Structures are given as C-alpha cells and as structure tokens.
mmCIF file of C-alpha atoms in Angstrom:
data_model
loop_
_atom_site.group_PDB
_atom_site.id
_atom_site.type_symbol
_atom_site.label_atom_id
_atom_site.label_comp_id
_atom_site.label_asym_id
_atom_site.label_seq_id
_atom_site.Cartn_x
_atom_site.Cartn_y
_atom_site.Cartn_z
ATOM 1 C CA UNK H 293 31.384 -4.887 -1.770
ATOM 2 C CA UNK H 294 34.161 -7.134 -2.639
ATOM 3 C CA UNK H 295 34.014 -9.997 0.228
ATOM 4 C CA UNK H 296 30.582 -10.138 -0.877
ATOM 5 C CA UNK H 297 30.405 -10.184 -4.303
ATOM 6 C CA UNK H 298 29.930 -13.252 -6.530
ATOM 7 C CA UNK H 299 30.606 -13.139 -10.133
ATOM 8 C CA UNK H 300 27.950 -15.106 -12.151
ATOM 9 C CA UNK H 301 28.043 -18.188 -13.199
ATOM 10 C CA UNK H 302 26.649 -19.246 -16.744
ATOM 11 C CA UNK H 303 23.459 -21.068 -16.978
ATOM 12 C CA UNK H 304 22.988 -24.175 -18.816
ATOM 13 C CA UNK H 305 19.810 -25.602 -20.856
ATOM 14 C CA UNK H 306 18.315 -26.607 -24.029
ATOM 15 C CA UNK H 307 19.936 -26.376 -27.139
ATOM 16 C CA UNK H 308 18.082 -26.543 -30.182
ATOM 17 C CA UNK H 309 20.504 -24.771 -33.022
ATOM 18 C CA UNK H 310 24.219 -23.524 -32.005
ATOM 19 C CA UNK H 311 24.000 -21.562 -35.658
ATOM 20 C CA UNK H 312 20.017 -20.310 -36.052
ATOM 21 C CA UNK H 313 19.781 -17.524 -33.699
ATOM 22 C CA UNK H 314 16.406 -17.596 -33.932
ATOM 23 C CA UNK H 315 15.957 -20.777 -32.519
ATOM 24 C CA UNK H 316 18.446 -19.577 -29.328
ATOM 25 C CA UNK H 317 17.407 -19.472 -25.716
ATOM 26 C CA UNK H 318 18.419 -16.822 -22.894
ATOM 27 C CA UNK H 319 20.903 -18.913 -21.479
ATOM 28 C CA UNK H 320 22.881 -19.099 -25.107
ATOM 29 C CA UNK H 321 22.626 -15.256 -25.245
ATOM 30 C CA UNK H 322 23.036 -13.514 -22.112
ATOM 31 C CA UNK H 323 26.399 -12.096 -21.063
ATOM 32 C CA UNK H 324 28.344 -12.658 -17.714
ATOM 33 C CA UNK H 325 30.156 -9.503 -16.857
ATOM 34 C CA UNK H 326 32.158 -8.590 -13.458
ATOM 35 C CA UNK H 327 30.920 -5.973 -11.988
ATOM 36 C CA UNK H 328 34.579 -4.968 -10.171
ATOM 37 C CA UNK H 329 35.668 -4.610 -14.167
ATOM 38 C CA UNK H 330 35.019 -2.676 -16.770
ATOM 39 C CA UNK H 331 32.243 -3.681 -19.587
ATOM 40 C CA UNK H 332 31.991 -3.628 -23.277
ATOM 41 C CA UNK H 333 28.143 -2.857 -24.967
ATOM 42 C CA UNK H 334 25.928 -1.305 -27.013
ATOM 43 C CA UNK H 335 24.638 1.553 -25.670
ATOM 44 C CA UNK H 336 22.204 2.007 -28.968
ATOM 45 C CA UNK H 337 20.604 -1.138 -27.043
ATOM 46 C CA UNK H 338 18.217 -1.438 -24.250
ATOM 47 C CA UNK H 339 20.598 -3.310 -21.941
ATOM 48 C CA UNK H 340 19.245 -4.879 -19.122
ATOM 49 C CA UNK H 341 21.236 -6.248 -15.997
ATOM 50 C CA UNK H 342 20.276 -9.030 -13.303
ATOM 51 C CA UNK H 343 21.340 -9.013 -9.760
ATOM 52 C CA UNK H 344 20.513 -12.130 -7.107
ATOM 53 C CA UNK H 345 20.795 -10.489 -3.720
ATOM 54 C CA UNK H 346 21.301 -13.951 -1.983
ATOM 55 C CA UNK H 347 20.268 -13.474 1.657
ATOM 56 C CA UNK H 348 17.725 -14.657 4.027
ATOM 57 C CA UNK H 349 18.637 -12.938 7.070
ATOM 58 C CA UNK H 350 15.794 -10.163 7.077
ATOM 59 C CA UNK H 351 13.275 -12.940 6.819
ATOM 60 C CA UNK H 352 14.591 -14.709 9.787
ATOM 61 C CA UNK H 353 14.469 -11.418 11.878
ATOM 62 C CA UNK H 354 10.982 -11.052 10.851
ATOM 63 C CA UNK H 355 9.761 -14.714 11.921
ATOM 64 C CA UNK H 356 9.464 -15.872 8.788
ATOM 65 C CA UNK H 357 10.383 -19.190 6.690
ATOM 66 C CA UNK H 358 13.865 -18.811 5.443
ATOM 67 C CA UNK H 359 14.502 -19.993 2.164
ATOM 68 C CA UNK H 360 14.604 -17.019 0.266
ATOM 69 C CA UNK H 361 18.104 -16.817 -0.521
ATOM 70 C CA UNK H 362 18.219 -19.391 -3.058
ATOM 71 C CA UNK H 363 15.910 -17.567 -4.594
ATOM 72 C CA UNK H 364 18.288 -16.111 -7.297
ATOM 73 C CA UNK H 365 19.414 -19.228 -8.729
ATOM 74 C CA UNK H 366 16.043 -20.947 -8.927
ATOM 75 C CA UNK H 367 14.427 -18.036 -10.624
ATOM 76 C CA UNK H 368 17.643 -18.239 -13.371
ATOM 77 C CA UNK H 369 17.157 -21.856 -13.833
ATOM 78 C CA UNK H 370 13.792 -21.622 -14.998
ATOM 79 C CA UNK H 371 14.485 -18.339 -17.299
ATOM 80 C CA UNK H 372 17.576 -20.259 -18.365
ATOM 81 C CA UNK H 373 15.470 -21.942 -21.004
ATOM 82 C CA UNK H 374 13.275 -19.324 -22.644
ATOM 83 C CA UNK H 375 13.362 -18.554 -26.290
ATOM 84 C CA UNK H 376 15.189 -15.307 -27.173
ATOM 85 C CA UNK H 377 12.788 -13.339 -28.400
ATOM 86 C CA UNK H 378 14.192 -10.058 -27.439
ATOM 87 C CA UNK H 379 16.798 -10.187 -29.775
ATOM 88 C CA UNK H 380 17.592 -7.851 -31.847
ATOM 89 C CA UNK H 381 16.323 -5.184 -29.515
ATOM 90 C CA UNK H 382 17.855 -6.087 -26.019
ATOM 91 C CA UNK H 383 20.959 -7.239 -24.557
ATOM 92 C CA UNK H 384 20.752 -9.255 -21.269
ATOM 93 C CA UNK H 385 23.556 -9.224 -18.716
ATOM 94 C CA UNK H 386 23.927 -11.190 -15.372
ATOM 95 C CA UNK H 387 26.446 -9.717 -13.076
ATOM 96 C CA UNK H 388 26.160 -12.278 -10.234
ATOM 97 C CA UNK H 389 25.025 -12.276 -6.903
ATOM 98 C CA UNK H 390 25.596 -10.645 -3.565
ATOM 99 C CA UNK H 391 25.548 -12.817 -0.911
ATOM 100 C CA UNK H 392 24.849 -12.400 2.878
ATOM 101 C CA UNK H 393 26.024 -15.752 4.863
ATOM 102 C CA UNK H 394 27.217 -14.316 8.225
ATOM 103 C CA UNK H 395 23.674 -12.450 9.745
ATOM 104 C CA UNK H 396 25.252 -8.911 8.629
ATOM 105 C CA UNK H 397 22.357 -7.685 6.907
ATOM 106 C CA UNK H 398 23.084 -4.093 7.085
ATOM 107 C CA UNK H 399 27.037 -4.456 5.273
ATOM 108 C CA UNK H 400 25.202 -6.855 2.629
ATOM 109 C CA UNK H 401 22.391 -4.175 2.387
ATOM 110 C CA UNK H 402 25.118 -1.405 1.492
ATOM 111 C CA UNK H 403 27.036 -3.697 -0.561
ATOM 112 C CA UNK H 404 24.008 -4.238 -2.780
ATOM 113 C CA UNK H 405 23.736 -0.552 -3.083
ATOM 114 C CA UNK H 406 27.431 -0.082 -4.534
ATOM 115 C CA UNK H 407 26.474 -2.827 -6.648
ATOM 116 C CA UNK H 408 23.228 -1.178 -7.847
ATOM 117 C CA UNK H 409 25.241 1.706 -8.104
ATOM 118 C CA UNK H 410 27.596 0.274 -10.970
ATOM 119 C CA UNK H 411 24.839 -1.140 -12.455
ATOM 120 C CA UNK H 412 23.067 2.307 -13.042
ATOM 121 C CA UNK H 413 26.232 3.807 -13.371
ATOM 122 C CA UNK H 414 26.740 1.876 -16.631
ATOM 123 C CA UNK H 415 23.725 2.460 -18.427
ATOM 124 C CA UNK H 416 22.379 -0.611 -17.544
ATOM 125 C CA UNK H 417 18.240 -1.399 -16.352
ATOM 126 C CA UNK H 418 18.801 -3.370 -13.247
ATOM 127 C CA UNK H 419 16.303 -6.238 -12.429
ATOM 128 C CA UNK H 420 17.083 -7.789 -9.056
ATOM 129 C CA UNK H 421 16.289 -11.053 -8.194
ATOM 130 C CA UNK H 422 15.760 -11.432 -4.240
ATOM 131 C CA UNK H 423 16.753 -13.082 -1.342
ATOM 132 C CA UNK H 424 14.197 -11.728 1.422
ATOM 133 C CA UNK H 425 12.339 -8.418 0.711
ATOM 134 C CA UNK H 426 15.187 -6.637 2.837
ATOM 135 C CA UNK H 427 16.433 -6.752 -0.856
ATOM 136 C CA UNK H 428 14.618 -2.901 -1.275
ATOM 137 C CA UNK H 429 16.669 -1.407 1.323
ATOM 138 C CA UNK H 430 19.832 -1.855 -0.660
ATOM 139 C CA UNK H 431 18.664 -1.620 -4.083
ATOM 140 C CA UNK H 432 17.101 2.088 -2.845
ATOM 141 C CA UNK H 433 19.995 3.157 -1.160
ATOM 142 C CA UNK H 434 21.567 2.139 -4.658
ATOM 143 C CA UNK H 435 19.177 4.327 -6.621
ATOM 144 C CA UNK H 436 20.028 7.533 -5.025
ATOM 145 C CA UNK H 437 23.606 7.418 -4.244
ATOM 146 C CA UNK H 438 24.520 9.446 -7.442
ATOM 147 C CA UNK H 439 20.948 10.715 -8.985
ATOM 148 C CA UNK H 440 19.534 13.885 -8.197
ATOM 149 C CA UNK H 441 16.277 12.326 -8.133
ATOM 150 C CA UNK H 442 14.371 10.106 -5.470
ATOM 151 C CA UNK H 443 12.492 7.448 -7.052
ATOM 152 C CA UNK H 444 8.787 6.768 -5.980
ATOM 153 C CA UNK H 445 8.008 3.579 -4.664
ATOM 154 C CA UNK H 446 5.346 1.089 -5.571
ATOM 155 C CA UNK H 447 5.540 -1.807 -3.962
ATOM 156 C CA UNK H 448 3.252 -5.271 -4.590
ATOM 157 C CA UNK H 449 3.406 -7.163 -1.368
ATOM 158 C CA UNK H 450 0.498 -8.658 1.024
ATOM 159 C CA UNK H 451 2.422 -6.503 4.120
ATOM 160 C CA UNK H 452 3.342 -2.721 4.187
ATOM 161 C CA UNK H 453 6.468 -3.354 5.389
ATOM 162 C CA UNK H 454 6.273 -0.055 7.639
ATOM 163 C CA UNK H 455 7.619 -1.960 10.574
ATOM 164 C CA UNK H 456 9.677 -0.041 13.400
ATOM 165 C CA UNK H 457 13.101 -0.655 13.945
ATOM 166 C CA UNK H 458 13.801 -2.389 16.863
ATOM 167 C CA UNK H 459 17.644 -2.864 17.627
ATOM 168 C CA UNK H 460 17.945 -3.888 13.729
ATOM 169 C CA UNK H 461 16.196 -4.083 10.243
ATOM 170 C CA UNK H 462 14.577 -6.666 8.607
ATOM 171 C CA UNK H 463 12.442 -7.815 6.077
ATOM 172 C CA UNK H 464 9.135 -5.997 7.454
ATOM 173 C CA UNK H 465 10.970 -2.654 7.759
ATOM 174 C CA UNK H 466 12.051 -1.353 5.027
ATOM 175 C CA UNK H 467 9.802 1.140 3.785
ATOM 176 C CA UNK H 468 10.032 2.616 7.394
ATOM 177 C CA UNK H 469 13.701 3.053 7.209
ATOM 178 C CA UNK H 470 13.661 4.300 3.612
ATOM 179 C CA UNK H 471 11.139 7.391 5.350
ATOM 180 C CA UNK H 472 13.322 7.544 7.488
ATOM 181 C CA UNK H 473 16.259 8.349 4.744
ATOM 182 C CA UNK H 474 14.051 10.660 2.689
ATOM 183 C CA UNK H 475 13.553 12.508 6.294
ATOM 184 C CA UNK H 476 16.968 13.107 6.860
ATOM 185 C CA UNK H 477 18.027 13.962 3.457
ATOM 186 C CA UNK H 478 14.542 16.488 3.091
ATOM 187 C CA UNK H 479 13.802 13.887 0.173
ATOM 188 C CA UNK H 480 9.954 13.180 -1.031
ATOM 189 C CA UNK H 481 9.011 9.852 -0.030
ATOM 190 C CA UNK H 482 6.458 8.574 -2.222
ATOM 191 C CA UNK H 483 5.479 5.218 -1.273
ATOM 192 C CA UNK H 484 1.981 2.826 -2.863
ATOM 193 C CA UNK H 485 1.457 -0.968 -1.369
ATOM 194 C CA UNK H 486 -0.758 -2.793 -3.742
ATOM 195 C CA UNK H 487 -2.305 -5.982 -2.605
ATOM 196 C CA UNK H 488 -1.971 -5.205 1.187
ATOM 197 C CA UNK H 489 -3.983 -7.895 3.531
ATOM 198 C CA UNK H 490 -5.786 -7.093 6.380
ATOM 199 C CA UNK H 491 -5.247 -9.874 8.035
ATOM 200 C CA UNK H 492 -1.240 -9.614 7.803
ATOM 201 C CA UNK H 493 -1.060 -5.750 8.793
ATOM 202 C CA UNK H 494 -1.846 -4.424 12.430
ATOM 203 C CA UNK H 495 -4.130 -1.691 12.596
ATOM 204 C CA UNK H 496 -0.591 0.238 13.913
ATOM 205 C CA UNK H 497 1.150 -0.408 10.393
ATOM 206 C CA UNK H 498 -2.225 0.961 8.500
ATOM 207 C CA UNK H 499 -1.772 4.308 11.131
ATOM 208 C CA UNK H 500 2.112 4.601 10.054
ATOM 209 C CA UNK H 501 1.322 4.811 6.414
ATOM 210 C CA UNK H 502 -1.752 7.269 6.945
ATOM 211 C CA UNK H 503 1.033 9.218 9.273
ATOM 212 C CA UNK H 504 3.864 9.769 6.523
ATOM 213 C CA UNK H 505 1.383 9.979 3.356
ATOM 214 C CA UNK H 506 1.854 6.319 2.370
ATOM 215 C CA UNK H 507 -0.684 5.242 -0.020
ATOM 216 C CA UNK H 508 -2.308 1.603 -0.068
ATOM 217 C CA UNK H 509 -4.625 -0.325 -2.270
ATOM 218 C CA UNK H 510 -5.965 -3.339 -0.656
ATOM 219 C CA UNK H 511 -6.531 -7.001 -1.767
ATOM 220 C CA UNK H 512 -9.543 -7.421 -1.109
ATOM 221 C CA UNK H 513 -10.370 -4.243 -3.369
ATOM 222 C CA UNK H 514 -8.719 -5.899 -6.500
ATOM 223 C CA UNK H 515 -10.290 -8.204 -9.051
ATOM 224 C CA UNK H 516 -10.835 -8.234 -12.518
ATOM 225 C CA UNK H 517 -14.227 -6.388 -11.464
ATOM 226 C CA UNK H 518 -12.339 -3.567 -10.451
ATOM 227 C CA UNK H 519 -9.386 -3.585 -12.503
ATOM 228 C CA UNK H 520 -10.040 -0.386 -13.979
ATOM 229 C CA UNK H 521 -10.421 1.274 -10.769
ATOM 230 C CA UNK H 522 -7.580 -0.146 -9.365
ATOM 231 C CA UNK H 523 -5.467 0.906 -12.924
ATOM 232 C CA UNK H 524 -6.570 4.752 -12.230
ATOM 233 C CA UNK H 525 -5.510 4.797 -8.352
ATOM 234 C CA UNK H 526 -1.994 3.636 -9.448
ATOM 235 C CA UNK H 527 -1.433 5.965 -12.317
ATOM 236 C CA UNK H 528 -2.793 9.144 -10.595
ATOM 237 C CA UNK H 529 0.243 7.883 -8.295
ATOM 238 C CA UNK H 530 2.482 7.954 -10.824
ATOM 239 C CA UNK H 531 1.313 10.803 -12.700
ATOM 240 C CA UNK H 532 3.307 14.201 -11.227
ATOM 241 C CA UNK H 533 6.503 10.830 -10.445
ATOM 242 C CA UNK H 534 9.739 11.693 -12.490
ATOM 243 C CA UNK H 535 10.677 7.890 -11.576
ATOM 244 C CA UNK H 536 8.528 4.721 -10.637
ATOM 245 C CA UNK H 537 10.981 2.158 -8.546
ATOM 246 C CA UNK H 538 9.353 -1.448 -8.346
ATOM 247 C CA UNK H 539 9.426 -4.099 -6.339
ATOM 248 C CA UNK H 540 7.268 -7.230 -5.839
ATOM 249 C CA UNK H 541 7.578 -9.465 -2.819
ATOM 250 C CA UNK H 542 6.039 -12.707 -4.288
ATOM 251 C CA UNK H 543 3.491 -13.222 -0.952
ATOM 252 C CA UNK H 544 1.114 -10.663 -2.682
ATOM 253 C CA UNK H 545 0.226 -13.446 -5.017
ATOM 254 C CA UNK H 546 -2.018 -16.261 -4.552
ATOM 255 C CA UNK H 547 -0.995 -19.202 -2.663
ATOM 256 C CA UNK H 548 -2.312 -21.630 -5.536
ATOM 257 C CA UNK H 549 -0.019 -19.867 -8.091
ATOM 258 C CA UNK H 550 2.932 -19.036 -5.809
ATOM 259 C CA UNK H 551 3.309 -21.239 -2.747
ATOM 260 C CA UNK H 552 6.958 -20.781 -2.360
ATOM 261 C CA UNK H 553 6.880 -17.422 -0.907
ATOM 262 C CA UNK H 554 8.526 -16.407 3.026
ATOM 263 C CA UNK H 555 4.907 -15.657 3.812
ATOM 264 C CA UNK H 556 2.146 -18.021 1.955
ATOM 265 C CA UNK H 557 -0.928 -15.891 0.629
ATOM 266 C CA UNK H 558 -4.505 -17.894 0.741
ATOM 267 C CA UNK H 559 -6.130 -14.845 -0.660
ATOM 268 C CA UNK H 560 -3.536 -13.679 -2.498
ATOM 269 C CA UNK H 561 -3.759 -11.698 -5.803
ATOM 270 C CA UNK H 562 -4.231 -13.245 -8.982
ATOM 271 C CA UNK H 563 -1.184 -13.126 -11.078
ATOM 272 C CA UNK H 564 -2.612 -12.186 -14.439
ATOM 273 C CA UNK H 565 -4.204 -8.916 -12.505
ATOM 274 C CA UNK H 566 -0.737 -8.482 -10.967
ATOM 275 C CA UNK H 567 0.748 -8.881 -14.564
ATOM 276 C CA UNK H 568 -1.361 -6.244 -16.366
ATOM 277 C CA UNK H 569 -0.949 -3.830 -13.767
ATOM 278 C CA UNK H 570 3.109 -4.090 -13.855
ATOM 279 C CA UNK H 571 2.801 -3.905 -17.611
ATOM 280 C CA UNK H 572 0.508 -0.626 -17.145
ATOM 281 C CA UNK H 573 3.316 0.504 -15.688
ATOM 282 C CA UNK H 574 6.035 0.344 -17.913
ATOM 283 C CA UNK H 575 4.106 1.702 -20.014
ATOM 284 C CA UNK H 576 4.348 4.708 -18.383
ATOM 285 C CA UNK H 577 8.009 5.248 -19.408
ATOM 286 C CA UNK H 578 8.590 5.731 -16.069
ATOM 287 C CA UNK H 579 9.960 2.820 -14.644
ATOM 288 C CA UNK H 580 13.575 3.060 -13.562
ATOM 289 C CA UNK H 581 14.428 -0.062 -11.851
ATOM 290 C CA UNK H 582 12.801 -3.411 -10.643
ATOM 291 C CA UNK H 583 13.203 -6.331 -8.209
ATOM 292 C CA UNK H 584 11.055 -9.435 -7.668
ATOM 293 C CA UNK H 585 11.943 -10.706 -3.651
ATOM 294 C CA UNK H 586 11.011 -13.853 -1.705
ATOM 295 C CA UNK H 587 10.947 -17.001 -3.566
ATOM 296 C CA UNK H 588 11.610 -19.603 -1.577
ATOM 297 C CA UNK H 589 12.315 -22.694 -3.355
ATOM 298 C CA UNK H 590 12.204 -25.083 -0.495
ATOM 299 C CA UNK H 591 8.096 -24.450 -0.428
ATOM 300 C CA UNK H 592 7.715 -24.364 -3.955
ATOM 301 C CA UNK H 593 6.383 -27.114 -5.364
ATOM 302 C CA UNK H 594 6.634 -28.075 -9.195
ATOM 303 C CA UNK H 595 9.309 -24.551 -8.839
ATOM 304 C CA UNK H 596 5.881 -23.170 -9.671
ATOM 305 C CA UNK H 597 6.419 -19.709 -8.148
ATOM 306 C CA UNK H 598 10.028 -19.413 -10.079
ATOM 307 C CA UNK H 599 8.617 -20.079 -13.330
ATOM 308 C CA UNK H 600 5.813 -17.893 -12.848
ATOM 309 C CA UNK H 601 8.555 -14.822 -11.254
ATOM 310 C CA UNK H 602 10.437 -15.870 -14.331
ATOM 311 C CA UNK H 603 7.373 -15.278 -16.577
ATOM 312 C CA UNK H 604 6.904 -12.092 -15.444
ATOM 313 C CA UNK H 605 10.553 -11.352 -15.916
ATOM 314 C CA UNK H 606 10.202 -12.382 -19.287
ATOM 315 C CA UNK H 607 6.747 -10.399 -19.438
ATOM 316 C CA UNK H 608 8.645 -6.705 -18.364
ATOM 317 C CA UNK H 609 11.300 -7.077 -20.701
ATOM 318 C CA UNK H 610 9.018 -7.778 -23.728
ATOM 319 C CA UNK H 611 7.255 -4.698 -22.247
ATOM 320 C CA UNK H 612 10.311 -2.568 -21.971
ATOM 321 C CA UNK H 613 11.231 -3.154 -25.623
ATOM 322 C CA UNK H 614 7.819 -2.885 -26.748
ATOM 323 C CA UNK H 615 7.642 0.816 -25.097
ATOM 324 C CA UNK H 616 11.303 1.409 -26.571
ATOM 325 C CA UNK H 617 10.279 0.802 -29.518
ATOM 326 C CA UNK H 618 7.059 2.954 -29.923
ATOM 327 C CA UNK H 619 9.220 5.736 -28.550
#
C-alpha cells in the first residue's frame, strides 16, 4: 500500500473566528492522520474517515472521459468551507489519498482495500471520495477482508456495471467481478442499481443481472410521482441485509445538476430524489460504508457537480448523527 499511499494534505478556506467554535468551518476542524501510524480519538464519537482513491485508469479502459482522478481534491475544496455543524457529535478525519499513476489498476485496487481495511479496522466510518467507479472494487475487497459479514450492495449509477472481464477490469466491471468473489468464497451477493438507463445498458448487461439475482430500479421509473414506490422497492432490499454498502457514481444524476461526470446523464436523476432516498437509507441503521465516484472536474462547470457531491457529503453525515443520536 505504501508506494501508493499519500498522506493528506490540510485544506485551506474561510476563516471567520480562530476562538468561536461555533463560527468554525470543516477545514479548521478536521484531522489529518497517517494511515501507516497509529491514531489517537474518541471512540464515544461517531468518527468518520475520508479516502480520495485518485485514479482514472478504469475509466479509460471503459472508453470513457478521464478526469476522474482529480476528483478527490475538487470534492475537498468545496467541503473545505462548510460550517461545522456536526460538532459536538462527530469527528472528521482525512487520511489522504491512494493514487494510481502507472495503468496498474488492479495493485491500486488492492491497495485501497488495505487502506479500507485500517480504516474499518479503527473504528472509523469510511466515506471514499472517487477517482473512476473502479473505486468499488477496492473499497469491497476492503470491507470483507476481516468481517464475517458480506455487505449488500446498492449502487446509484446510470450503468449496471455487470460488464465481463475481458483481459482486465475496469470501470464497467465491477459488480461482475465482485459476483465473481462472492462465488468463490460461497458468499451472498446482494446487489440493487438504482437509476439504471436503458439507453446506456445492452440488453446482455440487463440478462447478467436477471442471471445472478441482481436487482434494478430504472430511471425512467423514478420521479417524485413515484417516490414512494421507489422508497418500498429499496427497503424490502434492505430489509433481511445485516449491512447496506453504498456507492454513487455521479452519472446517475442529471446532466443539468452534475455535468462533470465520466459519463454525462441527459435524463439523469434528480438530485433531491437521489438525496432523500440515500437519507432513507441511513436511516435504516444499516449503512456500513459509502463512496461517491466519478467527478470529473475538467467537465464541470461552475465545480457544480463537486459542490453538489459535497452537499450530499455534508447531507449523510448530518444524517448519520441525526440517527446516532435517536439511538
């Protein structure tokens, strides 16, 4: 892990009081820790850890418009300057960034995994910050190194990511090679796309996930209209799920709200739909992990789809302190 491990390094922003903590931002609060040493905290806390996995090499197997892996930093610049509102109830922690520079996806993959690994392995609630979807390879492989349990998988992306591996992964094959893992470890592989397009998925990817149990909710079947419906599908998923592992590839959203993406949506999801449905999540207690992949800042204009990633960052942690506090 170490040749591709980056320790982080501290944000910068507005400063309106070095003395009222109430009047702090993130970037005055949150703590840089090495992951390769040991770590000091409050485990009467909720603690909560970001990862950039800084890599665009999936995407560029898959076709698509690289970009992605400076991704990370433009998603901490704009959540560099929110107010700390989580405080007293939540300590943040940025460990860095895992980089992938020299096409060797599949090391960078399993380096991500040790580093997921620590993460857990410290008590800490990892939120990954992606880098090309080929970011929930590693951060799976992370989950289940040392748990007896296999997370389920719900996934918000515009593709199903069901791909077959040809010669080498990439950022459209993920979920296939995770089945592939449950398979040879006799692991359940419970796996929901919501927001898949029709137009983005060959009628052989919709046969794959009917041929391994993979369930699917599709755009076009998700509106405020049917937000209800939509709610119910997802939690009957969850329901009999010990753990919920999520991970949003920004495509699934509307071009108009997120236009730097690897693969631009026209009919994209709307993000406050998107929103209420992560949020219906968490509260489900059942959320173990999360990662947000593909923002691309070179297509994102007005770093519109950062801040609105970074909103929803800001969105699950409220959440995740709301729940922790009801508990």
């Amino acid at each position: 892990m170490q040749n591709r491990y980056q320790p982080p390094t501290p944000l910068k922003g507005r400063i309106d009081s070095t003395v009222d903590k109430d009047a702090f931002r993130w970037h005055q609060t949150i703590n840089y820790i090495d992951l390769t040493k040991s770590v000091s905290y409050d485990n009467e806390q909720l603690n909560i850890c970001f990862l950039g996995f800084c890599c665009d090499e999936g995407v560029k197997r898959n076709m698509g418009r690289q970009g992605a892996s400076r991704g990370p930093a433009s998603i901490r610049k704009e959540m560099a300057n929110w107010p700390a509102n989580y405080l007293p109830h939540a300590c943040l922690f940025d460990a860095g960034d895992i980089t992938c520079t020299d096409g060797d996806l599949e090391d960078a993959q399993e380096a991500l995994a040790q580093a997921v690994d620590i993460i857990i392995s410290k008590g800490f609630f990892p939120i990954l910050l992606g880098g090309g979807h080929e970011i929930a390879l590693g951060h799976f492989k992370g989950l289940i190194k040392n748990n007896g349990h296999t997370p389920a998988i719900i996934n918000f992306d515009a593709h199903l990511d069901l791909r077959p591996v040809i010669d080498k992964g990439s950022s459209g094959t993920m979920f296939n090679q995770i089945h592939q893992i449950c398979e040879a470890q006799n692991k359940d592989f419970n796996y929901m796309c919501i927001g898949a397009q029709t137009y983005a998925n060959t009628q052989s990817l919709f046969n794959k996930a009917r041929s391994i149990g993979a369930d699917y909710i599709l755009a076009k079947d998700i509106s405020a209209a049917t937000f209800d419906t939509v709610k119910e599908k997802i939690h009957q998923f969850i329901d009999d799920k010990s753990a919920i592992y999520l991970t949003i590839c920004t495509d699934v959203l509307s071009a108009a709200h997120a236009p730097g993406v690897s693969a631009v949506q026209p009919f994209g999801l709307d993000p406050d739909n998107v929103l209420q449905l992560i949020k219906s999540i968490i509260a489900t207690g059942k959320l173990c992990s999360l990662d947000i992949a593909e923002v691309s800042p070179r297509f994102d204009t007005d770093n519109r789809t950062a801040k609105l990633v970074a909103v929803y960052i800001y969105a699950v942690i409220n959440s995740l302190i709301e729940l922790r506090l009801n508990q």
